[in-house]
GROMACS .gro file of C-alpha atoms in nm:
model
  275
    1MET     CA    1   0.010   0.011   0.003
    2SER     CA    2   0.285   0.245   0.098
    3LEU     CA    3   0.474   0.153  -0.220
    4ALA     CA    4   0.159   0.222  -0.437
    5PHE     CA    5   0.108   0.540  -0.268
    6SER     CA    6   0.471   0.653  -0.307
    7SER     CA    7   0.441   0.561  -0.679
    8VAL     CA    8   0.145   0.765  -0.720
    9SER     CA    9   0.295   1.087  -0.533
   10GLU     CA   10   0.605   1.047  -0.727
   11HIS     CA   11   0.405   1.037  -1.054
   12ARG     CA   12   0.207   1.349  -0.960
   13PHE     CA   13   0.539   1.540  -0.873
   14ASP     CA   14   0.679   1.445  -1.217
   15ALA     CA   15   0.373   1.558  -1.382
   16TRP     CA   16   0.392   1.885  -1.177
   17LEU     CA   17   0.749   1.946  -1.253
   18ALA     CA   18   0.695   1.875  -1.639
   19HIS     CA   19   0.416   2.127  -1.620
   20LYS     CA   20   0.635   2.377  -1.436
   21ARG     CA   21   0.900   2.346  -1.694
   22SER     CA   22   0.655   2.366  -1.990
   23ARG     CA   23   0.514   2.684  -1.842
   24ARG     CA   24   0.857   2.828  -1.791
   25THR     CA   25   0.950   2.747  -2.146
   26LYS     CA   26   0.641   2.929  -2.277
   27ASN     CA   27   0.718   3.219  -2.055
   28TRP     CA   28   1.081   3.250  -2.210
   29LEU     CA   29   0.952   3.202  -2.563
   30VAL     CA   30   0.686   3.482  -2.509
   31VAL     CA   31   0.974   3.704  -2.356
   32ALA     CA   32   1.208   3.618  -2.655
   33ALA     CA   33   0.915   3.698  -2.899
   34SER     CA   34   0.860   4.030  -2.725
   35VAL     CA   35   1.220   4.140  -2.714
   36ALA     CA   36   1.248   4.046  -3.084
   37VAL     CA   37   0.946   4.258  -3.179
   38LEU     CA   38   1.071   4.551  -2.970
   39ALA     CA   39   1.412   4.530  -3.116
   40TRP     CA   40   1.278   4.535  -3.473
   41CYS     CA   41   1.046   4.820  -3.399
   42PHE     CA   42   1.344   5.028  -3.244
   43TRP     CA   43   1.579   4.955  -3.568
   44ASP     CA   44   1.286   5.022  -3.789
   45THR     CA   45   1.168   5.326  -3.664
   46ILE     CA   46   1.460   5.482  -3.496
   47MET     CA   47   1.804   5.348  -3.622
   48PHE     CA   48   1.670   5.315  -3.996
   49ASP     CA   49   1.460   5.623  -4.024
   50THR     CA   50   1.651   5.869  -3.845
   51ASP     CA   51   1.893   6.119  -4.034
   52TRP     CA   52   2.182   6.064  -3.811
   53ALA     CA   53   2.417   6.262  -4.024
   54ARG     CA   54   2.182   6.594  -3.999
   55MET     CA   55   2.228   6.548  -3.611
   56GLY     CA   56   2.610   6.600  -3.610
   57GLY     CA   57   2.591   6.899  -3.848
   58ALA     CA   58   2.520   7.259  -3.801
   59LEU     CA   59   2.140   7.185  -3.836
   60GLY     CA   60   2.152   6.929  -3.570
   61ILE     CA   61   1.959   6.888  -3.244
   62GLY     CA   62   2.195   7.106  -3.055
   63GLY     CA   63   2.187   7.379  -3.303
   64THR     CA   64   1.809   7.353  -3.318
   65LEU     CA   65   1.753   7.372  -2.950
   66GLU     CA   66   2.011   7.677  -2.908
   67ARG     CA   67   1.778   7.879  -3.128
   68PHE     CA   68   1.488   7.817  -2.865
   69LEU     CA   69   1.706   7.948  -2.572
   70TRP     CA   70   1.614   8.316  -2.613
   71VAL     CA   71   1.274   8.451  -2.564
   72ASP     CA   72   1.122   8.713  -2.776
   73TRP     CA   73   0.948   8.907  -2.480
   74SER     CA   74   0.830   9.199  -2.733
   75LEU     CA   75   0.548   8.956  -2.833
   76THR     CA   76   0.420   8.946  -2.495
   77PRO     CA   77   0.128   9.214  -2.535
   78LYS     CA   78   0.000   9.017  -2.810
   79LEU     CA   79  -0.059   8.693  -2.609
   80LEU     CA   80  -0.329   8.852  -2.380
   81VAL     CA   81  -0.609   8.804  -2.614
   82PRO     CA   82  -0.508   8.462  -2.753
   83ALA     CA   83  -0.452   8.333  -2.396
   84LEU     CA   84  -0.803   8.441  -2.296
   85GLU     CA   85  -0.952   8.302  -2.623
   86THR     CA   86  -0.784   7.958  -2.536
   87LEU     CA   87  -0.924   7.968  -2.184
   88MET     CA   88  -1.265   8.070  -2.335
   89MET     CA   89  -1.246   7.777  -2.564
   90ALA     CA   90  -1.168   7.521  -2.300
   91THR     CA   91  -1.459   7.663  -2.068
   92LEU     CA   92  -1.730   7.689  -2.319
   93GLY     CA   93  -1.636   7.362  -2.476
   94THR     CA   94  -1.646   7.198  -2.151
   95ILE     CA   95  -1.980   7.326  -2.076
   96LEU     CA   96  -2.131   7.258  -2.402
   97GLY     CA   97  -1.971   6.895  -2.382
   98CYS     CA   98  -2.135   6.857  -2.056
   99VAL     CA   99  -2.465   6.935  -2.176
  100LEU     CA  100  -2.442   6.714  -2.467
  101SER     CA  101  -2.303   6.430  -2.251
  102LEU     CA  102  -2.623   6.389  -2.042
  103PRO     CA  103  -2.853   6.223  -2.291
  104VAL     CA  104  -2.552   6.023  -2.404
  105ALA     CA  105  -2.497   5.893  -2.054
  106TRP     CA  106  -2.857   5.848  -1.992
  107PHE     CA  107  -2.893   5.623  -2.307
  108GLY     CA  108  -2.544   5.452  -2.223
  109ALA     CA  109  -2.637   5.343  -1.872
  110ALA     CA  110  -2.782   4.985  -1.866
  111ASN     CA  111  -2.998   5.042  -1.565
  112VAL     CA  112  -3.176   5.371  -1.681
  113THR     CA  113  -3.166   5.342  -2.063
  114PRO     CA  114  -3.509   5.369  -2.224
  115ASN     CA  115  -3.417   5.090  -2.458
  116ARG     CA  116  -3.143   4.800  -2.385
  117TYR     CA  117  -3.136   4.704  -2.765
  118ILE     CA  118  -3.122   5.003  -2.957
  119LEU     CA  119  -3.043   5.333  -2.715
  120TYR     CA  120  -2.806   5.164  -2.521
  121PRO     CA  121  -2.573   5.041  -2.795
  122PHE     CA  122  -2.612   5.384  -2.952
  123GLY     CA  123  -2.520   5.574  -2.654
  124ARG     CA  124  -2.210   5.337  -2.608
  125PHE     CA  125  -2.122   5.401  -2.988
  126LEU     CA  126  -2.136   5.771  -2.935
  127MET     CA  127  -1.897   5.740  -2.636
  128VAL     CA  128  -1.652   5.555  -2.826
  129LEU     CA  129  -1.672   5.770  -3.147
  130SER     CA  130  -1.600   6.090  -2.936
  131ARG     CA  131  -1.305   5.924  -2.784
  132SER     CA  132  -1.174   5.761  -3.092
  133ILE     CA  133  -1.138   6.087  -3.291
  134HIS     CA  134  -0.875   6.328  -3.175
  135GLU     CA  135  -0.962   6.683  -3.118
  136ILE     CA  136  -0.757   6.791  -3.411
  137ILE     CA  137  -0.958   6.598  -3.644
  138TRP     CA  138  -1.276   6.743  -3.483
  139ALA     CA  139  -1.125   7.087  -3.512
  140LEU     CA  140  -1.056   7.048  -3.884
  141LEU     CA  141  -1.404   6.911  -3.943
  142PHE     CA  142  -1.558   7.224  -3.794
  143VAL     CA  143  -1.317   7.458  -3.939
  144GLY     CA  144  -1.423   7.337  -4.271
  145ALA     CA  145  -1.784   7.347  -4.163
  146VAL     CA  146  -1.792   7.700  -3.987
  147GLY     CA  147  -1.465   7.869  -4.099
  148LEU     CA  148  -1.173   7.979  -3.898
  149GLY     CA  149  -1.213   8.138  -3.552
  150ALA     CA  150  -1.285   8.020  -3.193
  151LEU     CA  151  -1.613   7.851  -3.275
  152PRO     CA  152  -1.457   7.538  -3.432
  153GLY     CA  153  -1.243   7.506  -3.153
  154ILE     CA  154  -1.514   7.518  -2.905
  155LEU     CA  155  -1.720   7.264  -3.092
  156ALA     CA  156  -1.399   7.031  -3.127
  157VAL     CA  157  -1.330   7.045  -2.753
  158ALA     CA  158  -1.700   6.980  -2.682
  159MET     CA  159  -1.709   6.669  -2.902
  160ARG     CA  160  -1.405   6.537  -2.766
  161SER     CA  161  -1.532   6.591  -2.397
  162ILE     CA  162  -1.877   6.389  -2.457
  163GLY     CA  163  -1.701   6.060  -2.458
  164PHE     CA  164  -1.508   6.092  -2.137
  165ILE     CA  165  -1.795   6.287  -1.923
  166SER     CA  166  -2.066   6.046  -2.062
  167LYS     CA  167  -1.858   5.731  -2.004
  168ILE     CA  168  -1.769   5.819  -1.641
  169THR     CA  169  -2.139   5.939  -1.574
  170ALA     CA  170  -2.281   5.624  -1.738
  171GLU     CA  171  -2.069   5.394  -1.506
  172ALA     CA  172  -2.150   5.603  -1.205
  173ILE     CA  173  -2.515   5.566  -1.277
  174GLU     CA  174  -2.483   5.178  -1.321
  175ASN     CA  175  -2.305   5.176  -0.978
  176ILE     CA  176  -2.566   5.345  -0.784
  177ASP     CA  177  -2.766   5.212  -0.487
  178PRO     CA  178  -3.085   5.084  -0.622
  179LYS     CA  179  -3.282   5.123  -0.301
  180PRO     CA  180  -3.348   5.491  -0.335
  181VAL     CA  181  -3.470   5.450  -0.696
  182GLU     CA  182  -3.693   5.166  -0.586
  183ALA     CA  183  -3.839   5.348  -0.302
  184ILE     CA  184  -3.924   5.652  -0.535
  185ARG     CA  185  -4.092   5.426  -0.806
  186ALA     CA  186  -4.287   5.254  -0.544
  187VAL     CA  187  -4.458   5.576  -0.429
  188GLY     CA  188  -4.542   5.664  -0.785
  189GLY     CA  189  -4.258   5.875  -0.882
  190ASN     CA  190  -4.202   5.944  -1.259
  191GLN     CA  191  -3.876   5.894  -1.438
  192PHE     CA  192  -3.782   6.269  -1.408
  193GLN     CA  193  -3.827   6.242  -1.016
  194VAL     CA  194  -3.639   5.904  -1.012
  195MET     CA  195  -3.329   6.064  -1.183
  196TYR     CA  196  -3.370   6.392  -0.981
  197TYR     CA  197  -3.425   6.253  -0.651
  198GLY     CA  198  -3.278   5.896  -0.660
  199ILE     CA  199  -2.977   5.916  -0.924
  200VAL     CA  200  -2.836   6.269  -0.917
  201PRO     CA  201  -2.752   6.296  -0.546
  202GLN     CA  202  -2.560   5.980  -0.564
  203ILE     CA  203  -2.348   6.053  -0.875
  204LEU     CA  204  -2.327   6.451  -0.827
  205PRO     CA  205  -1.973   6.433  -0.668
  206VAL     CA  206  -1.852   6.193  -0.953
  207ILE     CA  207  -2.020   6.420  -1.220
  208ILE     CA  208  -1.861   6.757  -1.060
  209GLY     CA  209  -1.514   6.594  -1.035
  210THR     CA  210  -1.532   6.475  -1.386
  211ILE     CA  211  -1.635   6.815  -1.547
  212ILE     CA  212  -1.339   7.001  -1.350
  213PHE     CA  213  -1.099   6.724  -1.454
  214GLU     CA  214  -1.200   6.744  -1.815
  215TRP     CA  215  -1.189   7.131  -1.813
  216ASP     CA  216  -0.836   7.091  -1.696
  217ILE     CA  217  -0.756   6.879  -1.981
  218ASN     CA  218  -0.931   7.084  -2.227
  219ILE     CA  219  -0.714   7.382  -2.158
  220ARG     CA  220  -0.427   7.165  -2.304
  221ARG     CA  221  -0.655   7.074  -2.596
  222SER     CA  222  -0.739   7.443  -2.660
  223ALA     CA  223  -0.397   7.555  -2.652
  224ILE     CA  224  -0.326   7.371  -2.980
  225MET     CA  225  -0.639   7.411  -3.164
  226GLY     CA  226  -0.492   7.723  -3.345
  227LEU     CA  227  -0.258   7.477  -3.540
  228VAL     CA  228  -0.545   7.405  -3.749
  229GLY     CA  229  -0.717   7.771  -3.763
  230ALA     CA  230  -0.918   7.743  -3.437
  231GLY     CA  231  -0.761   8.061  -3.265
  232GLY     CA  232  -0.599   8.066  -2.932
  233LEU     CA  233  -0.231   8.038  -2.847
  234GLY     CA  234  -0.198   7.763  -3.104
  235LEU     CA  235  -0.269   8.016  -3.402
  236VAL     CA  236   0.013   8.259  -3.242
  237PHE     CA  237   0.236   7.963  -3.217
  238PHE     CA  238   0.195   7.847  -3.585
  239ARG     CA  239   0.237   8.218  -3.698
  240GLN     CA  240   0.571   8.238  -3.520
  241MET     CA  241   0.706   7.885  -3.653
  242ALA     CA  242   0.611   8.008  -4.024
  243MET     CA  243   0.809   8.324  -3.943
  244PHE     CA  244   1.086   8.123  -3.799
  245ASN     CA  245   1.071   8.334  -3.500
  246TYR     CA  246   1.223   8.078  -3.229
  247GLY     CA  247   1.216   8.330  -2.955
  248GLY     CA  248   0.847   8.390  -3.020
  249VAL     CA  249   0.783   8.010  -3.016
  250THR     CA  250   0.940   7.989  -2.705
  251LEU     CA  251   0.739   8.269  -2.536
  252VAL     CA  252   0.412   8.101  -2.664
  253VAL     CA  253   0.526   7.770  -2.522
  254LEU     CA  254   0.576   7.940  -2.179
  255ALA     CA  255   0.247   8.112  -2.212
  256VAL     CA  256   0.096   7.771  -2.280
  257LEU     CA  257   0.274   7.636  -1.955
  258ALA     CA  258   0.150   7.923  -1.747
  259LEU     CA  259  -0.216   7.869  -1.855
  260ILE     CA  260  -0.198   7.513  -1.781
  261ALA     CA  261  -0.041   7.580  -1.431
  262LEU     CA  262  -0.334   7.828  -1.388
  263GLY     CA  263  -0.576   7.542  -1.479
  264GLU     CA  264  -0.409   7.306  -1.240
  265VAL     CA  265  -0.440   7.545  -0.961
  266VAL     CA  266  -0.811   7.638  -1.045
  267SER     CA  267  -0.924   7.288  -1.082
  268HIS     CA  268  -0.729   7.174  -0.744
  269PHE     CA  269  -0.919   7.434  -0.526
  270ALA     CA  270  -1.238   7.383  -0.719
  271ARG     CA  271  -1.243   7.006  -0.641
  272LYS     CA  272  -1.166   7.079  -0.274
  273ALA     CA  273  -1.427   7.333  -0.255
  274VAL     CA  274  -1.720   7.151  -0.443
  275ILE     CA  275  -1.651   6.764  -0.380
   0.00000   0.00000   0.00000
């Protein structure tokens, strides 16, 4: 009996050891394949496509960076209006995106959607569509539709914000406590009362925090809208690059950094005050 038990135990140990060796071999093969792919990507995209000869010449990295080390302070008075325009695009775009994201979040939340088979997939599709298309692409589309200026930038920021705000809001709705909702429905509350009294109080901190965070991100997005003609600091940046005024480019970059830092400070205190 003991010999049979010993034989079975030894067989199980051998099987376990073989399985462990096989798993270790597979892991090493995966690592080797990953390293090979990374090495190929590095060689093809960096080593092969890079103009290494230019880097060592007068127009190399050092020479290019040296041009940006001085700042054209004479451009400072001309940056106030574009900076305010950038801040306006971020603010109005966030507000518009928040308004447009509410029905999308309502459609895309499984526990409150009016129709699980039509409106729920449609709401989720709008979330994916908004997040999948870059804000520059949205800006190009709206510049072609409504012309140059701040309006296409506002619309582009709004369209880009819908996906993030609606997705976070829909997921917050799906994770609410159903008891208040059931209580309101039990006493005859309609859909608006259920939403206003049973759902919104539970998700309000999440919504406010998401909107503030999205506004902070939209300041960065608005700063580059001018590259496609949507106004703001990005337009000044594009003009300075076109004129090869590297000192002006540096000043615009510093202005963008200052604007983003201001947004960080405002959003920090706003979250602490509201949430």
